[in-house]
Coordinates of C-alpha atoms and ligand atoms in Angstrom, one line a residue:
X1 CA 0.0 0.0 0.0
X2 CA 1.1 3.5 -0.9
X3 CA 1.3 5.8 1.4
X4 CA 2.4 9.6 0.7
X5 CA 3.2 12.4 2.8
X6 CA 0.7 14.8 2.0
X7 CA -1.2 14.9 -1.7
X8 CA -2.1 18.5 -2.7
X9 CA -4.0 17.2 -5.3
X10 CA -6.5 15.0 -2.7
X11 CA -6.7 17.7 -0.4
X12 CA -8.1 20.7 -3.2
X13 CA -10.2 17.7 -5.0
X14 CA -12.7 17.5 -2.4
X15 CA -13.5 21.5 -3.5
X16 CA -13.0 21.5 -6.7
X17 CA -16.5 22.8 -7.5
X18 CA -16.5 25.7 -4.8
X19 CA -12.9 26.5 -6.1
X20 CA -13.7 26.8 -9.4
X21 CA -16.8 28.7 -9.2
X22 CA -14.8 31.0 -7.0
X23 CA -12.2 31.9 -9.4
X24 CA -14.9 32.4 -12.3
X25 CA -16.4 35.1 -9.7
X26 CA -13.0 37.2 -9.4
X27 CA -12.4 36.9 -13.0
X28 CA -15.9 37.6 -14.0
X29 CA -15.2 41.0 -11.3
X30 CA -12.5 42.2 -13.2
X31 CA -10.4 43.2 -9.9
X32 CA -7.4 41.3 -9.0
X33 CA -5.3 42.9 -6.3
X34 CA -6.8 44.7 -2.9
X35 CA -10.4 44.4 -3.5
X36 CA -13.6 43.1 -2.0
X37 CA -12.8 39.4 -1.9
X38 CA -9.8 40.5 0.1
X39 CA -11.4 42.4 2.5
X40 CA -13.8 39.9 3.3
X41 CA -11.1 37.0 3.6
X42 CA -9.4 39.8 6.0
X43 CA -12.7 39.7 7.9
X44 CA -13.3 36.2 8.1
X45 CA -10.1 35.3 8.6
X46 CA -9.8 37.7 12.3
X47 CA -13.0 36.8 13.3
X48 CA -11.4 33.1 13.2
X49 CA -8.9 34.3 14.6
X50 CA -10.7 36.4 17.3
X51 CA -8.1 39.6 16.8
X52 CA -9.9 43.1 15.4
X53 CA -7.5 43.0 12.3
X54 CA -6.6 40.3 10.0
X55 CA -3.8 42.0 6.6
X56 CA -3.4 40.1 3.9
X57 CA 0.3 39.6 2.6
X58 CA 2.3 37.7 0.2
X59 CA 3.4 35.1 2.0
X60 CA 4.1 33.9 5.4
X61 CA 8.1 35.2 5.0
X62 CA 6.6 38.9 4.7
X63 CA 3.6 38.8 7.1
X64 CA 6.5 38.2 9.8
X65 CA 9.4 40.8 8.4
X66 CA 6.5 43.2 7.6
X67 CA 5.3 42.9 12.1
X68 CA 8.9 43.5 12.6
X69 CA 9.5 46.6 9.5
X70 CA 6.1 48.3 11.2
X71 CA 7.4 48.1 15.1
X72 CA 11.1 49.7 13.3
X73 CA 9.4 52.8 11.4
X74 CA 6.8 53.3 14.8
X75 CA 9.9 53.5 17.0
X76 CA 9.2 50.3 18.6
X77 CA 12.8 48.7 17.4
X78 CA 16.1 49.9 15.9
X79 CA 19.0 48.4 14.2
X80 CA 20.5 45.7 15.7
X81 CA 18.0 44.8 18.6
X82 CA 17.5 41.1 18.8
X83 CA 14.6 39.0 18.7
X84 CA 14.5 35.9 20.8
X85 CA 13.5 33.0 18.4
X86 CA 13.6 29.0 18.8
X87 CA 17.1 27.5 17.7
X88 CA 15.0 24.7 15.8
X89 CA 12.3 26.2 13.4
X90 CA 12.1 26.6 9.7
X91 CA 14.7 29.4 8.5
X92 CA 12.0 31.8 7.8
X93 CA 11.4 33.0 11.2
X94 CA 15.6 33.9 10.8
X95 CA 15.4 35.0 7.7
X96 CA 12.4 37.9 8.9
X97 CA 14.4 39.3 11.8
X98 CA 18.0 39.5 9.5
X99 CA 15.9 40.7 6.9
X100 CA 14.7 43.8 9.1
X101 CA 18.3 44.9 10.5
X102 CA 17.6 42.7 13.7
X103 CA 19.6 40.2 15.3
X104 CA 18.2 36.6 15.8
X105 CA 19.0 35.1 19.3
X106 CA 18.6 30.9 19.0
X107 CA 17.1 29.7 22.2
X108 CA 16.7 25.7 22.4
X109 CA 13.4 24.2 22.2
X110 CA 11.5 21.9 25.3
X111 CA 12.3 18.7 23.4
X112 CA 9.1 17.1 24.7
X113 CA 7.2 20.3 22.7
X114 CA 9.3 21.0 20.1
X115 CA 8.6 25.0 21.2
X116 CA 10.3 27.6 22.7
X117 CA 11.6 26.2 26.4
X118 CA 10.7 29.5 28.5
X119 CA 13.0 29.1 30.9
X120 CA 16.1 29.7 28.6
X121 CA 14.3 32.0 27.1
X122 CA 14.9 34.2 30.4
X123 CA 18.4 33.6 30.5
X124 CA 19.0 34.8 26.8
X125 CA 17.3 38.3 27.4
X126 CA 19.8 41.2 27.4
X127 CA 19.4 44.6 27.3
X128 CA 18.3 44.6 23.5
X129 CA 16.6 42.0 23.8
X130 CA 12.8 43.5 22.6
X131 CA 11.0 41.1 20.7
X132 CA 10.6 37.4 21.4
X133 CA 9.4 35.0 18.6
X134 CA 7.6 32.0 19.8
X135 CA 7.2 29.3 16.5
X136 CA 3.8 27.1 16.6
X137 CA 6.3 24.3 15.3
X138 CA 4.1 21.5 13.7
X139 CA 1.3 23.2 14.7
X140 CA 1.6 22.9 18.5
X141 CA 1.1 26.1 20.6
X142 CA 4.3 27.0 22.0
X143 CA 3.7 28.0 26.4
X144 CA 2.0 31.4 25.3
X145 CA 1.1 32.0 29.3
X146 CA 4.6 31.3 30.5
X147 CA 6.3 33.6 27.5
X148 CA 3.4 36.2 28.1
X149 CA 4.7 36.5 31.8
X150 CA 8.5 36.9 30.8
X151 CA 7.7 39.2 28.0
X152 CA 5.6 41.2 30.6
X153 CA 8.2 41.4 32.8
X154 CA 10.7 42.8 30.5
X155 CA 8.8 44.8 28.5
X156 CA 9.3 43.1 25.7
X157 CA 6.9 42.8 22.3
X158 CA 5.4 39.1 21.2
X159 CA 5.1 38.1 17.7
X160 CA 3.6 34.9 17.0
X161 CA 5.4 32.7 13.8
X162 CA 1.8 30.8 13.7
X163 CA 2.9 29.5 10.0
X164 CA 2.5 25.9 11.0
X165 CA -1.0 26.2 14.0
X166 CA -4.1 28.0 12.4
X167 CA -6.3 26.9 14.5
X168 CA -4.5 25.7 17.6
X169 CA -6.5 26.8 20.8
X170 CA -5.7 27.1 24.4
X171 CA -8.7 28.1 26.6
X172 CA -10.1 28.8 23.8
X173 CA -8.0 31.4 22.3
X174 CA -6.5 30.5 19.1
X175 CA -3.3 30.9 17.5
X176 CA -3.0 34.1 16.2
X177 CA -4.4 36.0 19.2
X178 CA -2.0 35.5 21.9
X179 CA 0.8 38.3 20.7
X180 CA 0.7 41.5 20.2
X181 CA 1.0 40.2 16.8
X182 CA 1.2 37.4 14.7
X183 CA 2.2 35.8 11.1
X184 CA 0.5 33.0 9.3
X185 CA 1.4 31.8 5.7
X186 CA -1.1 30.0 3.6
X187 CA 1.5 28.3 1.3
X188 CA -0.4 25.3 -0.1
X189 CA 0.8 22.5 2.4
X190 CA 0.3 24.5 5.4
X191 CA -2.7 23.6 7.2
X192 CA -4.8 26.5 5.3
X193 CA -3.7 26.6 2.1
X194 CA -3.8 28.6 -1.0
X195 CA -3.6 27.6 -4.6
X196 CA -0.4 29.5 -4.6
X197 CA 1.4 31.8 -2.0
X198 CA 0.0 33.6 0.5
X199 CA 0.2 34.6 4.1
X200 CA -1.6 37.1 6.7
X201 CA -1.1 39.5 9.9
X202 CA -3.5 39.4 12.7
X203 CA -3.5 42.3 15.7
X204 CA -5.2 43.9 18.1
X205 CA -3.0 47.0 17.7
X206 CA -5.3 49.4 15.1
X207 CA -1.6 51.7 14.8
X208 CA 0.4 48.2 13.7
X209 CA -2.3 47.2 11.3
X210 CA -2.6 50.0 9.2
X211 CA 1.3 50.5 9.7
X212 CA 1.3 46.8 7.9
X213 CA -1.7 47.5 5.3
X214 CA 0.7 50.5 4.3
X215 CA 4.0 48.5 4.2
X216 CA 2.6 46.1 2.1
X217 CA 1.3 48.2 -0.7
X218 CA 4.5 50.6 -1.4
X219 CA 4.0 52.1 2.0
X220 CA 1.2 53.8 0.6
X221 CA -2.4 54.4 2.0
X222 CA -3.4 57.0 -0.4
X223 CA -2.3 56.3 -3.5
X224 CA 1.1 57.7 -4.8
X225 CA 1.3 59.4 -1.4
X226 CA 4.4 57.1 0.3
X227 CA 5.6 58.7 3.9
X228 CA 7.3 55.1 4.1
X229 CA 9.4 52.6 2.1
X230 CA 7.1 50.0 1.8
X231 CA 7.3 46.5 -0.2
X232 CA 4.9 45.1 -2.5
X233 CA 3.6 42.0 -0.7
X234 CA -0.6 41.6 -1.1
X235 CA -2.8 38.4 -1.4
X236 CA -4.1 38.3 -4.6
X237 CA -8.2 38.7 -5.2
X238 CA -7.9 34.8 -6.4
X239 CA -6.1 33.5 -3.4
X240 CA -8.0 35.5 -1.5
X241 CA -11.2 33.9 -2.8
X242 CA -9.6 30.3 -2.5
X243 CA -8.6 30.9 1.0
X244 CA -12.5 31.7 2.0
X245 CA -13.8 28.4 1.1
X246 CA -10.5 26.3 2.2
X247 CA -11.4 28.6 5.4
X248 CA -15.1 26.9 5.9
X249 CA -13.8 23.3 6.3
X250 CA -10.5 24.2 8.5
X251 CA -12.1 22.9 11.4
X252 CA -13.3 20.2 9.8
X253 CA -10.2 18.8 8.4
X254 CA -8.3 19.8 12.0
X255 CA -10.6 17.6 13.4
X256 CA -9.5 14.6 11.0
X257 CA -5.7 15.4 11.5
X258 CA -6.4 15.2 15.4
X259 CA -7.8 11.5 15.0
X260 CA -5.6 10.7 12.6
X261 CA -2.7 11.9 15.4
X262 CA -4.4 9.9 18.3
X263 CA -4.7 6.8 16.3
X264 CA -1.1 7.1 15.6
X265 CA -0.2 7.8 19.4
X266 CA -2.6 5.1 20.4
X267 CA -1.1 2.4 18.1
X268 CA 2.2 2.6 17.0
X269 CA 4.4 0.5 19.2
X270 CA 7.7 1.1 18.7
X271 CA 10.4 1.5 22.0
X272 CA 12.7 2.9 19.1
X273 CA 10.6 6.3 19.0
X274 CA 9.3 8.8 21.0
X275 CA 5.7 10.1 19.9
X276 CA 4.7 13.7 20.2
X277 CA 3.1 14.7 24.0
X278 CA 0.7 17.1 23.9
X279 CA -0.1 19.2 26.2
X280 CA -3.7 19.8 25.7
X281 CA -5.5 18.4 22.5
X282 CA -6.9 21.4 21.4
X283 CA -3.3 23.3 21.7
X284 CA -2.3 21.2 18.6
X285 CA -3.6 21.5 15.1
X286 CA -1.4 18.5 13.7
X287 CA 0.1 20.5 10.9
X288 CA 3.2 17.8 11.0
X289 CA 2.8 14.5 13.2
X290 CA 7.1 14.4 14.2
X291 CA 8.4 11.7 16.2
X292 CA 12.0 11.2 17.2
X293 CA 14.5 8.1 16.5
X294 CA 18.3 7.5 17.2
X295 CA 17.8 5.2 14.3
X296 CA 15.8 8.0 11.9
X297 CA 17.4 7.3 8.9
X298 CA 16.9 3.7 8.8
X299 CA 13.9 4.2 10.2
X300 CA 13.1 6.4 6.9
X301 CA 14.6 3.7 4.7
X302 CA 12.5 1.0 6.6
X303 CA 9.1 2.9 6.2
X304 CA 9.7 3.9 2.5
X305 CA 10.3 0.3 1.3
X306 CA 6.9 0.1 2.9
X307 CA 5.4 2.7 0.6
X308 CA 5.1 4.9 3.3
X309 CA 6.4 8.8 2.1
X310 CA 7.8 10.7 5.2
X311 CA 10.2 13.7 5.7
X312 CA 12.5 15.2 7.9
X313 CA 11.8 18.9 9.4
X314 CA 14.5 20.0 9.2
X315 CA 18.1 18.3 8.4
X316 CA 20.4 21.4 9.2
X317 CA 19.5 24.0 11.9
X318 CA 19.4 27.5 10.7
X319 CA 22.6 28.4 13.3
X320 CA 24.6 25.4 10.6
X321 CA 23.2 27.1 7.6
X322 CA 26.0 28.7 5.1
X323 CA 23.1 32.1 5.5
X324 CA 24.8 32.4 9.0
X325 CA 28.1 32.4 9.7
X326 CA 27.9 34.5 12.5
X327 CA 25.9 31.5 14.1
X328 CA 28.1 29.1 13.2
X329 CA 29.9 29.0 16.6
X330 CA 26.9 28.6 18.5
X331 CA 26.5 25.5 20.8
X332 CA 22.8 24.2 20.7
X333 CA 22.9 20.6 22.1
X334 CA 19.2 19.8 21.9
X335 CA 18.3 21.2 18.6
X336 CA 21.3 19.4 16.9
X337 CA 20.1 16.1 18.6
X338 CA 16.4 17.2 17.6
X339 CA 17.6 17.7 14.1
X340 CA 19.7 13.9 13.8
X341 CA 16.3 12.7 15.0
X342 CA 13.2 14.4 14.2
X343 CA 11.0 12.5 11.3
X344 CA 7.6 13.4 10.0
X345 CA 4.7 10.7 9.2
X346 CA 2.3 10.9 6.7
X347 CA -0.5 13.7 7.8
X348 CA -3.4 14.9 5.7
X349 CA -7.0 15.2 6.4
X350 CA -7.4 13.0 3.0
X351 CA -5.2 10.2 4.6
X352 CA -8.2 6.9 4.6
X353 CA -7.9 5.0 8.0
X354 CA -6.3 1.7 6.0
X355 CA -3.6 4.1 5.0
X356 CA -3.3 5.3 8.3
X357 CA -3.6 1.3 9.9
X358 CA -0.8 0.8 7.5
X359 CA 2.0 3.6 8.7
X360 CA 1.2 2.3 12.5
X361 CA 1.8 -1.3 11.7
X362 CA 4.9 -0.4 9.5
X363 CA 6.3 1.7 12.4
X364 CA 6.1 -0.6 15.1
X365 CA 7.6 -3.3 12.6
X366 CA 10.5 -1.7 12.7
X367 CA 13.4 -3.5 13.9
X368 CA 16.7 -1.8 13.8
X369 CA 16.0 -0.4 16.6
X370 CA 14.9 -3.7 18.7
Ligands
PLP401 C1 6.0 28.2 6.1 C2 6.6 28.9 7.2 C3 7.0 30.2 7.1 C4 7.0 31.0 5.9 O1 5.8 31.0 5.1 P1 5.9 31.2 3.5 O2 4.5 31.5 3.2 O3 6.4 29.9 2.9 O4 6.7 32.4 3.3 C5 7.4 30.8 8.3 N1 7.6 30.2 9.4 C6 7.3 28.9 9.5 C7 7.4 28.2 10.9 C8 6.8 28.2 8.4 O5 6.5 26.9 8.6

């Protein structure tokens, strides 16, 4: 039996009719950038949230560099300030801060969570410290009430990289409305998914989020009228319109990855790999199911002469990464062993419950490990 990691194709299928006859209603409007489906999306998509402003951008890369370029031109941050972020996420959340004139601070993860361990988050602060970064990493809430507290203390400003966790609750606030900002992308594999790139801001702050509206479009709010140098990073009128049906059956299909990830943790028996903990089941929206193995690469070998697809997120840490050399010299002993072990089973709401029988009786077949 085949198994792959995620099929792009499966997942849009089951729309096709709603996706199509949403595309024939943009083209038949004859408006393509910054217009009304937009605005609704932008609507829906903070009410979801439960923020007062949701701003459409790009991708995910800008939403979280344009958070960061606003707080620079209101005052909030200047050159060189550093932003507390988690040693093992995706090299965007790096890239955003280096990309702003910031400094990126690598803080190991709580390798039972996979998120941002608070307590070494204290111990990194320094007087420019001002921003700290938690990642939603495979979709799992990072310990918003315990980086809240910290960030509280020391005055410092919370942006949420909730890329991987739309949808992710914790007493029944959802990602995106825990910082005093946050970034999502909707790159087709995430979670929500466009047909193409795309990515939002959500805030409370009124000032950030017409800062970011501006920022996006040229720095503009009146046209030609620029009292800032802004980029050109909007969601287009047709991902925009894609986004608002895909946005319909999100809880839906988070439901079906949250099964699919308790059948895994109730089944696969393996002592050669440690499952994902949770801390709540509602704090994880299963974006990536990620267990760990001393034996991952034969494990990977093992599973994929099985027909079972999976992947590793990620091989290198950004602090090993060629893009900084100024990390290089950094010692971060549980995100290296983290990144020797980490390995990612299939997960997709279309996965069928023989495929998913078939990965947990694969896994715990395994014997390299025995
Ligand atoms: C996908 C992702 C991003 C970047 O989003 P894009 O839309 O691909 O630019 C940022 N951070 C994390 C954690 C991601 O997974």
């Amino acid at each position: 039996m085949d198994v792959p990691f995620l099929s792009l194709r499966d997942i849009n299928a089951r729309h096709a009719d709603e996706l199509k006859a949403a595309v024939a209603r943009v083209i038949d409007a004859g408006w393509y950038i910054l217009g009304d489906e937009l605005a609704a999306f932008e609507r829906e998509f903070a009410a979801y949230c439960g923020t007062r402003h949701a701003v459409g951008t790009g991708n995910g890369l800008d939403a979280l560099s344009l958070v960061l370029r606003a707080w620079r031109e209101m005052g909030e941050l200047a050159e060189g300030d550093e932003v507390i972020v988690p040693a093992n996420t995706f090299i965007a959340s790096f890239l955003a801060i280096s990309e702003t004139g910031l400094r990126p601070v690598p803080v190991e993860p709580d390798p039972a969570t996979f998120t941002l361990d608070p307590a070494r988050v204290e111990a990194a602060i320094t007087p420019r410290t001002r921003v700290i970064m938690p990642v939603h990493l495979y979709g799992q809430l990072a310990d918003m009430g315990a980086l809240a507290d910290i960030a509280g203390r020391h005055g410092l400003l919370v942006l949420e990289d909730a890329a991987q966790a739309h949808g992710a609750a914790w007493g029944g606030v959802r990602a995106g409305a825990f910082g005093h900002a946050a970034a999502f992308s909707f790159f087709p594999a995430k979670n929500l998914g466009a047909l193409g790139d795309g990515g939002a801001v959500t805030t409370d702050d009124d000032q950030l989020a017409a800062y970011v509206a501006a920022l996006r479009n040229y720095g503009s709010e009146v046209k030609y009228d620029h009292p800032m140098r802004g980029i050109n990073s909007r969601l287009d009128e047709i991902q925009a319109a894609m986004l608002r049906v895909k946005l319909r059956y999100l809880d839906d299909d988070t439901a079906r990855r949250r099964a699919i990830a308790a059948r895994y943790r109730a089944g696969i028996r393996q002592p050669g790999m440690i499952l994902p903990s949770v801390a709540h089941e509602d704090a994880h929206a299963w974006h990536l199911f990620v267990v760990r193995c001393g034996w991952r690469d034969a494990l990977q070998r093992h599973l994929r002469a099985a027909g079972v697809q999976t992947q590793v997120h990620y091989p290198v840490p950004p602090h090993h990464q060629d893009a900084y050399p100024e990390l290089h010299g950094l010692s971060l002993p549980v995100t290296e062993q983290l990144h020797r072990e980490v390995l990612s089973l299939p997960m997709s709401p279309t996965l069928t419950d023989a495929q998913v029988a078939h990965v947990i009786a694969m896994c715990s077949a395994f014997a390299e490990a025995a």
